[in-house]
PDB file of C-alpha atoms in Angstrom:
ATOM      1  CA  MET A   1     -12.906  16.113  24.743  1.00 52.00           C
ATOM      2  CA  PRO A   2     -14.655  14.744  21.586  1.00 91.00           C
ATOM      3  CA  VAL A   3     -14.867  10.993  21.096  1.00 94.00           C
ATOM      4  CA  TYR A   4     -15.073   9.326  17.706  1.00 94.00           C
ATOM      5  CA  ARG A   5     -15.054   5.803  16.299  1.00 96.00           C
ATOM      6  CA  ASP A   6     -13.751   4.487  13.002  1.00 96.00           C
ATOM      7  CA  GLU A   7     -12.347   1.489  11.178  1.00 97.00           C
ATOM      8  CA  ALA A   8      -8.581   1.595  10.744  1.00 97.00           C
ATOM      9  CA  VAL A   9      -5.677  -0.354   9.304  1.00 97.00           C
ATOM     10  CA  VAL A  10      -2.407  -0.032  11.241  1.00 97.00           C
ATOM     11  CA  LEU A  11       0.435   1.324   9.120  1.00 97.00           C
ATOM     12  CA  ARG A  12       3.231   1.517  11.694  1.00 96.00           C
ATOM     13  CA  THR A  13       3.945   1.840  15.409  1.00 95.00           C
ATOM     14  CA  GLN A  14       6.672   3.374  17.534  1.00 94.00           C
ATOM     15  CA  LYS A  15       7.496   3.111  21.214  1.00 93.00           C
ATOM     16  CA  LEU A  16       6.509   5.903  23.593  1.00 92.00           C
ATOM     17  CA  GLY A  17       7.761   5.854  27.153  1.00 87.00           C
ATOM     18  CA  GLU A  18       7.915   2.543  28.985  1.00 87.00           C
ATOM     19  CA  ALA A  19       4.567   1.002  28.077  1.00 88.00           C
ATOM     20  CA  ASP A  20       2.841   3.096  25.380  1.00 92.00           C
ATOM     21  CA  ARG A  21       2.971   3.201  21.607  1.00 94.00           C
ATOM     22  CA  ILE A  22       2.214   5.779  18.945  1.00 96.00           C
ATOM     23  CA  VAL A  23       0.086   4.061  16.306  1.00 97.00           C
ATOM     24  CA  THR A  24      -0.206   5.497  12.793  1.00 97.00           C
ATOM     25  CA  MET A  25      -3.406   4.318  11.130  1.00 96.00           C
ATOM     26  CA  LEU A  26      -5.252   4.832   7.866  1.00 96.00           C
ATOM     27  CA  THR A  27      -8.923   5.123   8.793  1.00 96.00           C
ATOM     28  CA  ARG A  28     -12.035   4.687   6.730  1.00 95.00           C
ATOM     29  CA  GLN A  29     -13.515   8.146   7.421  1.00 93.00           C
ATOM     30  CA  HIS A  30     -10.854  10.331   9.082  1.00 92.00           C
ATOM     31  CA  GLY A  31      -7.836   9.800   6.857  1.00 92.00           C
ATOM     32  CA  LYS A  32      -4.451   9.177   8.441  1.00 94.00           C
ATOM     33  CA  VAL A  33      -4.484   9.371  12.227  1.00 95.00           C
ATOM     34  CA  ARG A  34      -1.638   9.229  14.764  1.00 94.00           C
ATOM     35  CA  ALA A  35      -2.785   8.190  18.209  1.00 96.00           C
ATOM     36  CA  VAL A  36      -1.375   6.978  21.518  1.00 95.00           C
ATOM     37  CA  ALA A  37      -2.247   3.488  22.708  1.00 93.00           C
ATOM     38  CA  LYS A  38      -1.554   3.555  26.438  1.00 90.00           C
ATOM     39  CA  GLY A  39      -0.139   0.494  28.138  1.00 86.00           C
ATOM     40  CA  VAL A  40      -0.202  -1.721  25.037  1.00 86.00           C
ATOM     41  CA  ARG A  41       3.361  -2.941  25.597  1.00 84.00           C
ATOM     42  CA  ARG A  42       2.406  -4.497  28.914  1.00 82.00           C
ATOM     43  CA  THR A  43       1.603  -8.206  28.833  1.00 69.00           C
ATOM     44  CA  ALA A  44      -1.764  -7.529  30.480  1.00 67.00           C
ATOM     45  CA  SER A  45      -2.870  -5.143  27.712  1.00 72.00           C
ATOM     46  CA  LYS A  46      -6.336  -5.984  26.403  1.00 72.00           C
ATOM     47  CA  PHE A  47      -5.821  -4.741  22.857  1.00 77.00           C
ATOM     48  CA  GLY A  48      -2.096  -4.530  22.163  1.00 75.00           C
ATOM     49  CA  ALA A  49      -2.123  -7.363  19.610  1.00 83.00           C
ATOM     50  CA  ARG A  50      -4.972  -5.683  17.745  1.00 90.00           C
ATOM     51  CA  LEU A  51      -2.825  -2.624  17.058  1.00 93.00           C
ATOM     52  CA  GLU A  52       0.109  -4.222  15.281  1.00 93.00           C
ATOM     53  CA  PRO A  53       1.027  -3.387  11.666  1.00 95.00           C
ATOM     54  CA  PHE A  54      -1.292  -4.853   8.981  1.00 97.00           C
ATOM     55  CA  MET A  55      -4.146  -5.343  11.480  1.00 96.00           C
ATOM     56  CA  VAL A  56      -7.604  -3.904  10.781  1.00 97.00           C
ATOM     57  CA  ALA A  57      -9.603  -2.779  13.814  1.00 96.00           C
ATOM     58  CA  ASP A  58     -12.661  -0.895  14.948  1.00 97.00           C
ATOM     59  CA  VAL A  59     -11.145   1.783  17.186  1.00 97.00           C
ATOM     60  CA  GLN A  60     -12.565   4.370  19.554  1.00 96.00           C
ATOM     61  CA  LEU A  61     -10.478   7.484  20.168  1.00 96.00           C
ATOM     62  CA  TYR A  62     -10.430  10.670  22.189  1.00 93.00           C
ATOM     63  CA  GLU A  63      -9.436  13.698  20.138  1.00 92.00           C
ATOM     64  CA  GLY A  64      -6.300  15.273  21.599  1.00 87.00           C
ATOM     65  CA  ARG A  65      -4.364  18.468  20.928  1.00 85.00           C
ATOM     66  CA  THR A  66      -1.464  16.830  19.117  1.00 89.00           C
ATOM     67  CA  LEU A  67      -2.122  13.078  19.315  1.00 93.00           C
ATOM     68  CA  ASP A  68      -5.438  11.320  19.779  1.00 95.00           C
ATOM     69  CA  ILE A  69      -5.812   8.568  22.391  1.00 95.00           C
ATOM     70  CA  ILE A  70      -7.068   5.070  21.610  1.00 95.00           C
ATOM     71  CA  THR A  71      -9.449   3.818  24.273  1.00 92.00           C
ATOM     72  CA  GLN A  72     -10.901   0.725  22.592  1.00 93.00           C
ATOM     73  CA  ALA A  73      -9.919  -1.578  19.739  1.00 94.00           C
ATOM     74  CA  GLU A  74     -11.865  -4.528  18.352  1.00 94.00           C
ATOM     75  CA  SER A  75     -10.335  -6.728  15.672  1.00 93.00           C
ATOM     76  CA  LEU A  76     -11.934  -6.682  12.211  1.00 95.00           C
ATOM     77  CA  GLY A  77      -9.138  -8.332  10.236  1.00 93.00           C
ATOM     78  CA  SER A  78      -6.380 -10.314  11.948  1.00 92.00           C
ATOM     79  CA  TYR A  79      -3.965 -10.256   9.031  1.00 95.00           C
ATOM     80  CA  GLY A  80      -0.746  -9.432  10.882  1.00 92.00           C
ATOM     81  CA  ALA A  81       0.310 -12.876  12.083  1.00 91.00           C
ATOM     82  CA  LEU A  82      -0.690 -14.594   8.822  1.00 94.00           C
ATOM     83  CA  ILE A  83       1.341 -12.109   6.787  1.00 96.00           C
ATOM     84  CA  ALA A  84       4.348 -12.175   9.138  1.00 94.00           C
ATOM     85  CA  ASP A  85       4.575 -15.982   8.821  1.00 94.00           C
ATOM     86  CA  ASP A  86       5.490 -15.657   5.134  1.00 95.00           C
ATOM     87  CA  TYR A  87       8.539 -13.544   4.257  1.00 95.00           C
ATOM     88  CA  PRO A  88       7.449 -12.548   0.715  1.00 95.00           C
ATOM     89  CA  SER A  89       4.040 -11.519   2.056  1.00 97.00           C
ATOM     90  CA  TYR A  90       5.612  -9.609   4.946  1.00 96.00           C
ATOM     91  CA  THR A  91       7.960  -7.600   2.745  1.00 96.00           C
ATOM     92  CA  ALA A  92       5.166  -6.886   0.237  1.00 97.00           C
ATOM     93  CA  ALA A  93       2.846  -5.722   3.024  1.00 97.00           C
ATOM     94  CA  SER A  94       5.579  -3.493   4.451  1.00 97.00           C
ATOM     95  CA  ALA A  95       5.945  -1.767   1.081  1.00 96.00           C
ATOM     96  CA  MET A  96       2.154  -1.368   0.848  1.00 97.00           C
ATOM     97  CA  VAL A  97       1.725   0.321   4.219  1.00 97.00           C
ATOM     98  CA  GLU A  98       4.742   2.575   3.586  1.00 95.00           C
ATOM     99  CA  THR A  99       3.179   3.638   0.277  1.00 95.00           C
ATOM    100  CA  ALA A 100      -0.200   4.284   1.924  1.00 95.00           C
ATOM    101  CA  ASP A 101       1.551   6.334   4.601  1.00 93.00           C
ATOM    102  CA  LYS A 102       3.188   8.546   1.961  1.00 92.00           C
ATOM    103  CA  LEU A 103       0.102   8.888  -0.251  1.00 91.00           C
ATOM    104  CA  THR A 104      -2.486   9.776   2.402  1.00 88.00           C
ATOM    105  CA  GLU A 105      -2.882  12.694   4.752  1.00 77.00           C
ATOM    106  CA  ALA A 106      -5.498  13.876   7.248  1.00 66.00           C
ATOM    107  CA  GLU A 107      -8.273  14.176   4.650  1.00 69.00           C
ATOM    108  CA  GLY A 108      -7.751  10.563   3.619  1.00 72.00           C
ATOM    109  CA  SER A 109      -9.470   8.589   0.911  1.00 86.00           C
ATOM    110  CA  LEU A 110     -12.054   5.836   1.269  1.00 93.00           C
ATOM    111  CA  GLN A 111     -10.779   4.276  -1.967  1.00 95.00           C
ATOM    112  CA  GLN A 112      -7.207   4.150  -0.649  1.00 96.00           C
ATOM    113  CA  TYR A 113      -8.419   2.605   2.603  1.00 96.00           C
ATOM    114  CA  LEU A 114     -10.465  -0.094   0.867  1.00 97.00           C
ATOM    115  CA  LEU A 115      -7.661  -0.845  -1.606  1.00 97.00           C
ATOM    116  CA  LEU A 116      -5.114  -1.350   1.192  1.00 98.00           C
ATOM    117  CA  VAL A 117      -7.417  -3.516   3.301  1.00 98.00           C
ATOM    118  CA  GLY A 118      -8.248  -5.654   0.269  1.00 97.00           C
ATOM    119  CA  ALA A 119      -4.577  -6.083  -0.632  1.00 98.00           C
ATOM    120  CA  LEU A 120      -3.618  -7.100   2.925  1.00 98.00           C
ATOM    121  CA  ARG A 121      -6.519  -9.550   3.065  1.00 98.00           C
ATOM    122  CA  SER A 122      -5.391 -11.068  -0.242  1.00 97.00           C
ATOM    123  CA  LEU A 123      -1.821 -11.436   1.034  1.00 97.00           C
ATOM    124  CA  SER A 124      -2.975 -13.117   4.242  1.00 97.00           C
ATOM    125  CA  ARG A 125      -5.030 -15.629   2.238  1.00 97.00           C
ATOM    126  CA  ARG A 126      -2.245 -16.257  -0.331  1.00 96.00           C
ATOM    127  CA  GLU A 127      -4.745 -15.592  -3.126  1.00 97.00           C
ATOM    128  CA  HIS A 128      -2.068 -14.485  -5.593  1.00 96.00           C
ATOM    129  CA  GLY A 129       1.699 -14.247  -5.621  1.00 95.00           C
ATOM    130  CA  ALA A 130       2.960 -11.653  -3.155  1.00 97.00           C
ATOM    131  CA  GLY A 131       4.933  -9.813  -5.844  1.00 96.00           C
ATOM    132  CA  LEU A 132       1.970  -9.613  -8.196  1.00 97.00           C
ATOM    133  CA  THR A 133      -0.278  -8.399  -5.371  1.00 98.00           C
ATOM    134  CA  LEU A 134       2.214  -5.693  -4.439  1.00 98.00           C
ATOM    135  CA  ASP A 135       2.711  -4.486  -8.023  1.00 98.00           C
ATOM    136  CA  SER A 136      -1.032  -4.350  -8.614  1.00 98.00           C
ATOM    137  CA  TYR A 137      -1.537  -2.443  -5.361  1.00 98.00           C
ATOM    138  CA  LEU A 138       1.157   0.108  -6.222  1.00 97.00           C
ATOM    139  CA  LEU A 139      -0.249   0.818  -9.689  1.00 97.00           C
ATOM    140  CA  ARG A 140      -3.798   1.179  -8.371  1.00 97.00           C
ATOM    141  CA  ALA A 141      -2.828   3.297  -5.378  1.00 96.00           C
ATOM    142  CA  LEU A 142      -0.875   5.697  -7.603  1.00 96.00           C
ATOM    143  CA  SER A 143      -3.807   5.850 -10.026  1.00 96.00           C
ATOM    144  CA  MET A 144      -6.169   6.825  -7.201  1.00 94.00           C
ATOM    145  CA  ALA A 145      -3.691   9.502  -6.137  1.00 93.00           C
ATOM    146  CA  GLY A 146      -3.817  11.066  -9.619  1.00 92.00           C
ATOM    147  CA  TRP A 147      -0.867   9.346 -11.310  1.00 94.00           C
ATOM    148  CA  ALA A 148      -2.661   6.780 -13.474  1.00 94.00           C
ATOM    149  CA  PRO A 149      -0.192   5.165 -15.898  1.00 94.00           C
ATOM    150  CA  SER A 150      -0.998   4.325 -19.503  1.00 93.00           C
ATOM    151  CA  PHE A 151       0.234   1.059 -20.974  1.00 93.00           C
ATOM    152  CA  GLU A 152      -1.572   1.347 -24.280  1.00 90.00           C
ATOM    153  CA  ASP A 153      -1.872   4.818 -25.868  1.00 93.00           C
ATOM    154  CA  CYS A 154       1.099   7.193 -25.779  1.00 94.00           C
ATOM    155  CA  SER A 155       1.293   8.964 -22.418  1.00 93.00           C
ATOM    156  CA  ARG A 156       2.645  12.148 -24.019  1.00 93.00           C
ATOM    157  CA  CYS A 157       0.757  12.723 -27.293  1.00 94.00           C
ATOM    158  CA  GLY A 158      -2.096  10.209 -27.039  1.00 93.00           C
ATOM    159  CA  ALA A 159      -1.134   8.262 -30.171  1.00 95.00           C
ATOM    160  CA  LYS A 160      -3.000   4.987 -30.278  1.00 93.00           C
ATOM    161  CA  GLY A 161      -0.936   2.019 -29.139  1.00 80.00           C
ATOM    162  CA  SER A 162       0.334  -0.232 -27.929  1.00 84.00           C
ATOM    163  CA  HIS A 163       3.918   1.048 -27.785  1.00 93.00           C
ATOM    164  CA  SER A 164       7.066  -0.715 -26.634  1.00 93.00           C
ATOM    165  CA  ALA A 165       8.901   2.262 -25.109  1.00 95.00           C
ATOM    166  CA  VAL A 166       8.189   3.185 -21.490  1.00 93.00           C
ATOM    167  CA  VAL A 167       9.121   6.470 -19.796  1.00 93.00           C
ATOM    168  CA  VAL A 168       7.975   6.549 -16.177  1.00 93.00           C
ATOM    169  CA  GLN A 169       8.514  10.315 -15.930  1.00 91.00           C
ATOM    170  CA  VAL A 170       5.704  11.010 -18.414  1.00 91.00           C
ATOM    171  CA  GLY A 171       3.328   8.292 -17.298  1.00 93.00           C
ATOM    172  CA  GLY A 172       4.025   4.986 -19.014  1.00 93.00           C
ATOM    173  CA  SER A 173       4.135   3.871 -22.633  1.00 94.00           C
ATOM    174  CA  VAL A 174       5.203   6.364 -25.310  1.00 95.00           C
ATOM    175  CA  CYS A 175       5.244   6.203 -29.096  1.00 95.00           C
ATOM    176  CA  ASP A 176       8.462   6.180 -31.117  1.00 94.00           C
ATOM    177  CA  ASP A 177       8.166   9.908 -31.857  1.00 94.00           C
ATOM    178  CA  CYS A 178       7.961  10.767 -28.142  1.00 94.00           C
ATOM    179  CA  ALA A 179      10.480   8.238 -26.857  1.00 94.00           C
ATOM    180  CA  ALA A 180      13.820   9.728 -25.854  1.00 89.00           C
ATOM    181  CA  PRO A 181      17.000   7.990 -27.000  1.00 89.00           C
ATOM    182  CA  GLY A 182      17.767   5.096 -24.687  1.00 89.00           C
ATOM    183  CA  SER A 183      14.208   4.737 -23.368  1.00 90.00           C
ATOM    184  CA  PRO A 184      13.547   1.218 -22.040  1.00 90.00           C
ATOM    185  CA  ARG A 185      11.786  -1.078 -24.494  1.00 93.00           C
ATOM    186  CA  LEU A 186       9.440  -3.780 -23.248  1.00 94.00           C
ATOM    187  CA  ASP A 187       8.117  -6.799 -25.064  1.00 94.00           C
ATOM    188  CA  PRO A 188       4.349  -7.064 -25.629  1.00 94.00           C
ATOM    189  CA  ALA A 189       3.993  -9.682 -22.873  1.00 96.00           C
ATOM    190  CA  THR A 190       5.369  -7.289 -20.236  1.00 96.00           C
ATOM    191  CA  ILE A 191       3.154  -4.431 -21.430  1.00 95.00           C
ATOM    192  CA  ALA A 192       0.156  -6.775 -21.252  1.00 95.00           C
ATOM    193  CA  LEU A 193       1.079  -7.849 -17.705  1.00 97.00           C
ATOM    194  CA  LEU A 194       1.342  -4.240 -16.532  1.00 97.00           C
ATOM    195  CA  ALA A 195      -2.085  -3.522 -17.979  1.00 95.00           C
ATOM    196  CA  SER A 196      -3.497  -6.632 -16.276  1.00 96.00           C
ATOM    197  CA  LEU A 197      -2.067  -5.615 -12.902  1.00 97.00           C
ATOM    198  CA  LEU A 198      -3.646  -2.190 -13.274  1.00 96.00           C
ATOM    199  CA  THR A 199      -7.084  -3.568 -14.138  1.00 94.00           C
ATOM    200  CA  GLY A 200      -7.022  -6.628 -11.872  1.00 93.00           C
ATOM    201  CA  ASP A 201      -6.993  -9.309 -14.582  1.00 96.00           C
ATOM    202  CA  TRP A 202      -5.566 -11.966 -12.261  1.00 96.00           C
ATOM    203  CA  GLU A 203      -6.146 -14.890 -14.612  1.00 96.00           C
ATOM    204  CA  HIS A 204      -3.770 -13.362 -17.137  1.00 97.00           C
ATOM    205  CA  ALA A 205      -1.320 -12.006 -14.557  1.00 97.00           C
ATOM    206  CA  GLN A 206      -0.825 -15.381 -12.886  1.00 96.00           C
ATOM    207  CA  SER A 207      -0.186 -17.120 -16.218  1.00 96.00           C
ATOM    208  CA  THR A 208       2.903 -15.010 -17.011  1.00 96.00           C
ATOM    209  CA  PRO A 209       6.462 -16.393 -16.733  1.00 96.00           C
ATOM    210  CA  ASP A 210       8.967 -15.190 -14.130  1.00 94.00           C
ATOM    211  CA  GLN A 211      11.042 -13.212 -16.659  1.00 95.00           C
ATOM    212  CA  THR A 212       8.016 -11.176 -17.701  1.00 96.00           C
ATOM    213  CA  ARG A 213       7.089 -10.546 -14.067  1.00 96.00           C
ATOM    214  CA  ALA A 214      10.634  -9.390 -13.289  1.00 95.00           C
ATOM    215  CA  GLN A 215      10.545  -6.817 -16.104  1.00 94.00           C
ATOM    216  CA  ALA A 216       7.142  -5.543 -15.001  1.00 96.00           C
ATOM    217  CA  THR A 217       8.307  -5.290 -11.393  1.00 96.00           C
ATOM    218  CA  GLY A 218      11.219  -3.074 -12.393  1.00 94.00           C
ATOM    219  CA  ILE A 219       8.892  -0.676 -14.202  1.00 95.00           C
ATOM    220  CA  VAL A 220       6.416  -0.583 -11.292  1.00 96.00           C
ATOM    221  CA  ALA A 221       9.198   0.135  -8.788  1.00 94.00           C
ATOM    222  CA  ALA A 222      10.647   2.936 -10.933  1.00 93.00           C
ATOM    223  CA  TYR A 223       7.195   4.432 -11.569  1.00 94.00           C
ATOM    224  CA  THR A 224       6.308   4.350  -7.870  1.00 94.00           C
ATOM    225  CA  GLN A 225       9.508   5.923  -6.623  1.00 91.00           C
ATOM    226  CA  TRP A 226       9.505   8.615  -9.310  1.00 93.00           C
ATOM    227  CA  HIS A 227       5.978   9.798  -8.530  1.00 90.00           C
ATOM    228  CA  LEU A 228       6.360   9.600  -4.769  1.00 89.00           C
ATOM    229  CA  GLY A 229       9.405  11.817  -5.121  1.00 78.00           C
ATOM    230  CA  ARG A 230      11.432   9.675  -2.719  1.00 72.00           C
ATOM    231  CA  GLY A 231      12.463   6.081  -2.320  1.00 76.00           C
ATOM    232  CA  LEU A 232      10.503   3.417  -0.527  1.00 84.00           C
ATOM    233  CA  ARG A 233      12.830   1.808   2.000  1.00 89.00           C
ATOM    234  CA  SER A 234      10.674  -1.312   2.153  1.00 90.00           C
ATOM    235  CA  LEU A 235      11.131  -2.038  -1.558  1.00 88.00           C
ATOM    236  CA  GLU A 236      14.792  -2.871  -0.968  1.00 87.00           C
ATOM    237  CA  HIS A 237      13.731  -5.881   1.100  1.00 84.00           C
ATOM    238  CA  VAL A 238      10.867  -7.152  -1.041  1.00 89.00           C
ATOM    239  CA  SER A 239      11.291 -10.835  -1.798  1.00 71.00           C
ATOM    240  CA  ARG A 240      10.854 -11.566  -5.518  1.00 67.00           C
TER     241      ARG A 240
END
């Protein structure tokens, strides 16, 4: 039975039998992997705590027919407890890992892996507001998946912007000629914040008022759920 080793971030877990867990992970080289961690629910388990959601680990696995088997796990990033201690960070992280789970499959993406690990690390260190970190992660993750939004030129005809109307179904800002009746209109400050979150301009993003952040958050949530084709359950609980 082939053995392989990889770095992985834990997306979710579920109980299996009396003492085991199925661990869903996004790995650096092998994409999304579902594997059994035997005995991790026992108090004597050597690596159970290393395989909790939001943790990053160096794992060794046996390749199985349906599910692989984790035989070793060494901690690389102990973010779980730090994130769980702060409710806004916990709810933001939950939405991140749910998004990564929906966006990635077996082939995986190194960029998606690095983006998620970086976002979880930032949350654990309280580098930026949890809501800003989540919104930036969502926009970047969708961009890497092929749904890059435009918050400057018109998403439909390419007319030079910026434009106040936003239509998430066509990819972001649209000019007046392309905007459907009733399309949401955003003030320039909100458009600028969305662009900053997409490019990682944290100095500007953190200087914005709460009202501007709230408007941007609504657009990011709508854009994410439209392009994923289904709702994110975790977003309902995100603390803003």
